[in-house]
Backbone as CSV, one residue per row, in Angstrom:
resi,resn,N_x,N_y,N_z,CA_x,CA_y,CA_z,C_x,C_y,C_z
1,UNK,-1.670,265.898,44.051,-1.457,265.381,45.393,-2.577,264.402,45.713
2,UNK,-2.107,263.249,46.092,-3.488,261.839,46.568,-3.462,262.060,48.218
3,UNK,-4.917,261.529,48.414,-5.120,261.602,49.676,-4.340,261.286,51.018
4,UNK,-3.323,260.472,50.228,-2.412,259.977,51.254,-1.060,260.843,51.318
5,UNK,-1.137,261.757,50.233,0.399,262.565,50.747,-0.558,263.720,51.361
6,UNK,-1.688,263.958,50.998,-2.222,264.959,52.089,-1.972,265.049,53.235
7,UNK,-2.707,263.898,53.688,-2.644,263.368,54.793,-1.157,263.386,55.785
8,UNK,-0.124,262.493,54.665,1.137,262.306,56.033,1.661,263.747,55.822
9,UNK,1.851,264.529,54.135,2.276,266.131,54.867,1.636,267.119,56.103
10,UNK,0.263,266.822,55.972,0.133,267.368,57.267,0.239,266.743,58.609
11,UNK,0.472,265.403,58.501,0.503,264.870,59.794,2.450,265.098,59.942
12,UNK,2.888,265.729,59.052,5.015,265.936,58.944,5.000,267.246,60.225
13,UNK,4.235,267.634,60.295,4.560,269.008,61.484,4.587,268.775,62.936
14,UNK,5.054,269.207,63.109,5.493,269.086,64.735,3.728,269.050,65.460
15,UNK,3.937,268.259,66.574,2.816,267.858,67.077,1.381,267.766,66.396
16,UNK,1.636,267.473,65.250,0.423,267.443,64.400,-0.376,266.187,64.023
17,UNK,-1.355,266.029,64.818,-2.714,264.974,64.881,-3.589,264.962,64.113
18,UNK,-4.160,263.835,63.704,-5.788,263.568,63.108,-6.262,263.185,63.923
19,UNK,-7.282,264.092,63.946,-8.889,263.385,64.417,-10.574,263.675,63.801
20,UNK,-10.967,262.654,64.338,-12.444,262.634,63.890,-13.702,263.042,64.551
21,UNK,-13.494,264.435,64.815,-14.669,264.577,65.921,-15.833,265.104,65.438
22,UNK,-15.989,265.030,63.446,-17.331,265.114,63.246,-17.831,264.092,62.699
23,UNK,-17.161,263.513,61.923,-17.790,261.939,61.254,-16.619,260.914,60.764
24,UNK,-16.731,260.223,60.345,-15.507,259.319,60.762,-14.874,259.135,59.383
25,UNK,-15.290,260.293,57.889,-14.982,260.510,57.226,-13.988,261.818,56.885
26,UNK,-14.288,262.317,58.066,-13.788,263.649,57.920,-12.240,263.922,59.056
27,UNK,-11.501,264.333,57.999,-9.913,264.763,59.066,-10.223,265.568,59.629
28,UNK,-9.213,265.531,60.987,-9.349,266.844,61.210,-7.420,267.010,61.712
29,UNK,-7.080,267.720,61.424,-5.697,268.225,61.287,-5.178,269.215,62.468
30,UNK,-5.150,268.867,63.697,-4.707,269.972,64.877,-3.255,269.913,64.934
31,UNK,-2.801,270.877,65.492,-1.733,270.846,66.437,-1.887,271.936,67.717
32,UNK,-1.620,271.240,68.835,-1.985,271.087,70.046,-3.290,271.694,70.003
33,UNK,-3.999,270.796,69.789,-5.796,270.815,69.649,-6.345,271.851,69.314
34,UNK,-5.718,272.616,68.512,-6.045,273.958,67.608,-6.152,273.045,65.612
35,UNK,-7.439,273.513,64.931,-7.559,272.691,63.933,-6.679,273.649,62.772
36,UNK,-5.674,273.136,61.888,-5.404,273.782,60.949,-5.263,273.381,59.110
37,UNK,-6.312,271.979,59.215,-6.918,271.505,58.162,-7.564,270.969,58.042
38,UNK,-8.450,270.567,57.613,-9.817,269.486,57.607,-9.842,269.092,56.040
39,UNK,-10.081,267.678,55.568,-10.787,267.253,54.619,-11.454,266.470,54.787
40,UNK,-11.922,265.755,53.628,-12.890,264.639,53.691,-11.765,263.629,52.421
41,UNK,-10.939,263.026,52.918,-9.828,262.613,52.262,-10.184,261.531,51.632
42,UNK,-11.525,260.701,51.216,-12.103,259.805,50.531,-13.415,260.435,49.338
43,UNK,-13.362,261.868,49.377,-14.154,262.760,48.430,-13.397,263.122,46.766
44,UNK,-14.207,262.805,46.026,-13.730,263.724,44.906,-14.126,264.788,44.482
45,UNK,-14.089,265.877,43.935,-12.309,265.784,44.206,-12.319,266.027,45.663
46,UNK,-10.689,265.547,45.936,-9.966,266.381,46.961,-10.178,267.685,47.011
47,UNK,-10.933,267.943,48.473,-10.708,269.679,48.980,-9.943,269.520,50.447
48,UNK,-9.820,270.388,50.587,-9.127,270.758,52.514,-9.346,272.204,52.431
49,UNK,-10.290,272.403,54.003,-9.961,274.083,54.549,-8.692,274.282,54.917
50,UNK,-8.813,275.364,54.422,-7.375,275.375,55.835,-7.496,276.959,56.320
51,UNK,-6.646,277.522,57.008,-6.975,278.724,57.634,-5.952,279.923,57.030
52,UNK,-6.749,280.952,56.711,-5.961,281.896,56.093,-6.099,283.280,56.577
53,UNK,-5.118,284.176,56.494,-4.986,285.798,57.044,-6.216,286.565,55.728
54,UNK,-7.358,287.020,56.604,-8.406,287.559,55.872,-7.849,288.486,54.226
55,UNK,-7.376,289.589,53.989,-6.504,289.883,53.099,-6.262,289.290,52.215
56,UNK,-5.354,288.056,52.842,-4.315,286.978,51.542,-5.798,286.189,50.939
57,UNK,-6.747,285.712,51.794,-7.858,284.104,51.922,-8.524,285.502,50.287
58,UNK,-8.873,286.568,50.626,-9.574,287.468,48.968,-8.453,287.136,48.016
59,UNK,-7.256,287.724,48.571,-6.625,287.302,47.307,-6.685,286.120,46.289
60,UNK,-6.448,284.922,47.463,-6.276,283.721,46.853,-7.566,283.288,45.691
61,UNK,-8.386,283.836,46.337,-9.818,282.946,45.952,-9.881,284.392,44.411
62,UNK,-9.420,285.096,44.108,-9.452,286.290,43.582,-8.230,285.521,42.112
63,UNK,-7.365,285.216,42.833,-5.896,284.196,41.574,-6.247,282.898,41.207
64,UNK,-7.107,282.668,41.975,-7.566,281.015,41.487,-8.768,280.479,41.886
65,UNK,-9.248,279.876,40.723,-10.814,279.337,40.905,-10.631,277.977,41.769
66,UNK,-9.813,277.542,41.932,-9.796,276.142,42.869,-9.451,276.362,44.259
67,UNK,-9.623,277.980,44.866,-9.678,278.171,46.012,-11.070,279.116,46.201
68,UNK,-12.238,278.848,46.868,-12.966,279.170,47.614,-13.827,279.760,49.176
69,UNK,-14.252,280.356,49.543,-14.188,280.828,50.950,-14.834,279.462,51.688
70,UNK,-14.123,279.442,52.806,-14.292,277.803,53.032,-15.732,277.560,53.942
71,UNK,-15.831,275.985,53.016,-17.145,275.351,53.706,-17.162,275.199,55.296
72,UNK,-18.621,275.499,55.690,-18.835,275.348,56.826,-18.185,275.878,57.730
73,UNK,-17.040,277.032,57.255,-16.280,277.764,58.362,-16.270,279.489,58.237
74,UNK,-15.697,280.151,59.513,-15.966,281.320,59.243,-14.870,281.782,57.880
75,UNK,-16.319,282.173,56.859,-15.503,282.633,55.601,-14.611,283.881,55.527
76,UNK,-14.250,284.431,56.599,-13.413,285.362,56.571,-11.747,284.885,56.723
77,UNK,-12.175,283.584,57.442,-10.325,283.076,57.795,-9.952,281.663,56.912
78,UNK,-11.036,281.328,56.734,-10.775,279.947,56.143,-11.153,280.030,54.455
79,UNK,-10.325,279.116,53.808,-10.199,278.944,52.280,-10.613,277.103,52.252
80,UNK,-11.367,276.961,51.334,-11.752,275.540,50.919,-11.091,275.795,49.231
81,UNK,-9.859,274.516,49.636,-8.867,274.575,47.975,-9.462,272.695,47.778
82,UNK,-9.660,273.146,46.474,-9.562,272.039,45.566,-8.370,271.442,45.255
83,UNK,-7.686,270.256,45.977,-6.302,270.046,45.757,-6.374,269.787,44.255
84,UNK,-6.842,269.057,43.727,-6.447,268.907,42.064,-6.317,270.065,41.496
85,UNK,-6.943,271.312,41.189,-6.915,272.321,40.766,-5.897,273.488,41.313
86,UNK,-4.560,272.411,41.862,-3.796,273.666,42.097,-2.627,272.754,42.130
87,UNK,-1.053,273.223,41.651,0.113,272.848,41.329,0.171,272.309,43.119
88,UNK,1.277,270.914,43.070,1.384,270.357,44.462,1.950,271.412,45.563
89,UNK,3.109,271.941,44.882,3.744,272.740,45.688,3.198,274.202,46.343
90,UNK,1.824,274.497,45.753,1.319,275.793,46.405,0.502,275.178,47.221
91,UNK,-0.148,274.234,47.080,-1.302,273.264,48.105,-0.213,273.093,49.059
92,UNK,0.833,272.074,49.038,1.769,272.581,50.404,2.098,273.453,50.945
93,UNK,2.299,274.629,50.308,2.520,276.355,50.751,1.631,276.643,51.655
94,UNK,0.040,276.294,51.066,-1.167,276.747,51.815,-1.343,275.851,52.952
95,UNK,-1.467,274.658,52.819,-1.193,273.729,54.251,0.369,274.298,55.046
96,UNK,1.258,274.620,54.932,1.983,275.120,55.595,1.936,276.322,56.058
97,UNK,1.237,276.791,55.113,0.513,279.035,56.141,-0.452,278.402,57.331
98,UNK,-1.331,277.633,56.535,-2.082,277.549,57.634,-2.057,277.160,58.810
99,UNK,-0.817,276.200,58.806,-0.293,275.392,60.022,0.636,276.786,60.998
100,UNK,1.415,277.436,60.357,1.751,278.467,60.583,1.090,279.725,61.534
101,UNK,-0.147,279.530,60.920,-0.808,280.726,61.410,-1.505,280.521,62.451
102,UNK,-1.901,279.285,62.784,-2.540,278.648,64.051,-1.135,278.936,65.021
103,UNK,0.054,277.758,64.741,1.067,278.010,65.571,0.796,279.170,66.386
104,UNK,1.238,280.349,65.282,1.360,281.673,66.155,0.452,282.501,66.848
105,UNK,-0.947,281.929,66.709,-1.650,282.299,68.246,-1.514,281.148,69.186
106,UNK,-0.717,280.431,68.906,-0.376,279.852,70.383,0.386,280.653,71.512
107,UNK,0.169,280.203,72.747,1.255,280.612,73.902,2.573,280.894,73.217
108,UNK,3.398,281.548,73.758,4.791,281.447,73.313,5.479,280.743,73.997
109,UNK,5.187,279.679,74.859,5.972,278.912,75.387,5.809,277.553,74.802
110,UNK,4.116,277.436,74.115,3.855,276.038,73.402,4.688,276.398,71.961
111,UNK,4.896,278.004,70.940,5.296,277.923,70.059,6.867,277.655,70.167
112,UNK,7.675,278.041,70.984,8.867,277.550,71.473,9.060,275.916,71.467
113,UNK,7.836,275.087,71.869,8.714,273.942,71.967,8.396,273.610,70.388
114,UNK,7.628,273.618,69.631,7.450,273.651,68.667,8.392,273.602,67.465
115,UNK,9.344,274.882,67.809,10.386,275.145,67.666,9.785,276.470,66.290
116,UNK,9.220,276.671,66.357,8.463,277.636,65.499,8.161,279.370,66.012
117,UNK,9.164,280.113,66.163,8.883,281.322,67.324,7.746,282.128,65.917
């Protein structure tokens, strides 16, 4: 996966924004101003946090060396994946839990319009 399908798959989700509110290198991936990926999409390799259910985030990092407890975040929820070091379609899986899992501590009236109950 190149920086640029990173990028527009996570920008494919419903109300889902970039912004730069730590350096002007760094994504940041919200939906409705809740963050549910970050990279540094001009780094090699490609990494992105993204946010994971404490449980699954051991597992993962436990099945594969190209997932790690993630930088600079609380390492209990967040995973830092090495996109090269993992087949495209599970790096989308994991950008899609994570987008997922933010969703659902939203309001249930913001996850409704969403269309995501």
């Amino acid at each position: 996966m190149t920086p640029a399908q990173l990028r527009a798959f996570c920008l494919g989700f419903n109300a889902a924004v970039e912004e730069f509110p730590f350096t002007p290198e760094t994504s940041v991936f919200k939906v409705l101003g809740k963050v549910f990926a970050l990279s540094a999409l001009d780094a090699e390799p490609l990494k992105v946090n993204l946010k994971c259910e404490p449980e699954l985030a051991v597992r993962q990092r436990e099945e594969h060396e190209a997932i790690v407890p993630g930088w600079h975040m609380n390492k209990r929820h967040w995973n830092t994946v090495t996109v090269g070091g993992l087949p495209d379609a599970l790096v989308r899986e994991l950008v899609e839990d994570s987008y997922d899992l933010v969703v659902a501590g939203l309001p249930k009236a913001e996850r409704l319009r969403l269309d995501r109950p």
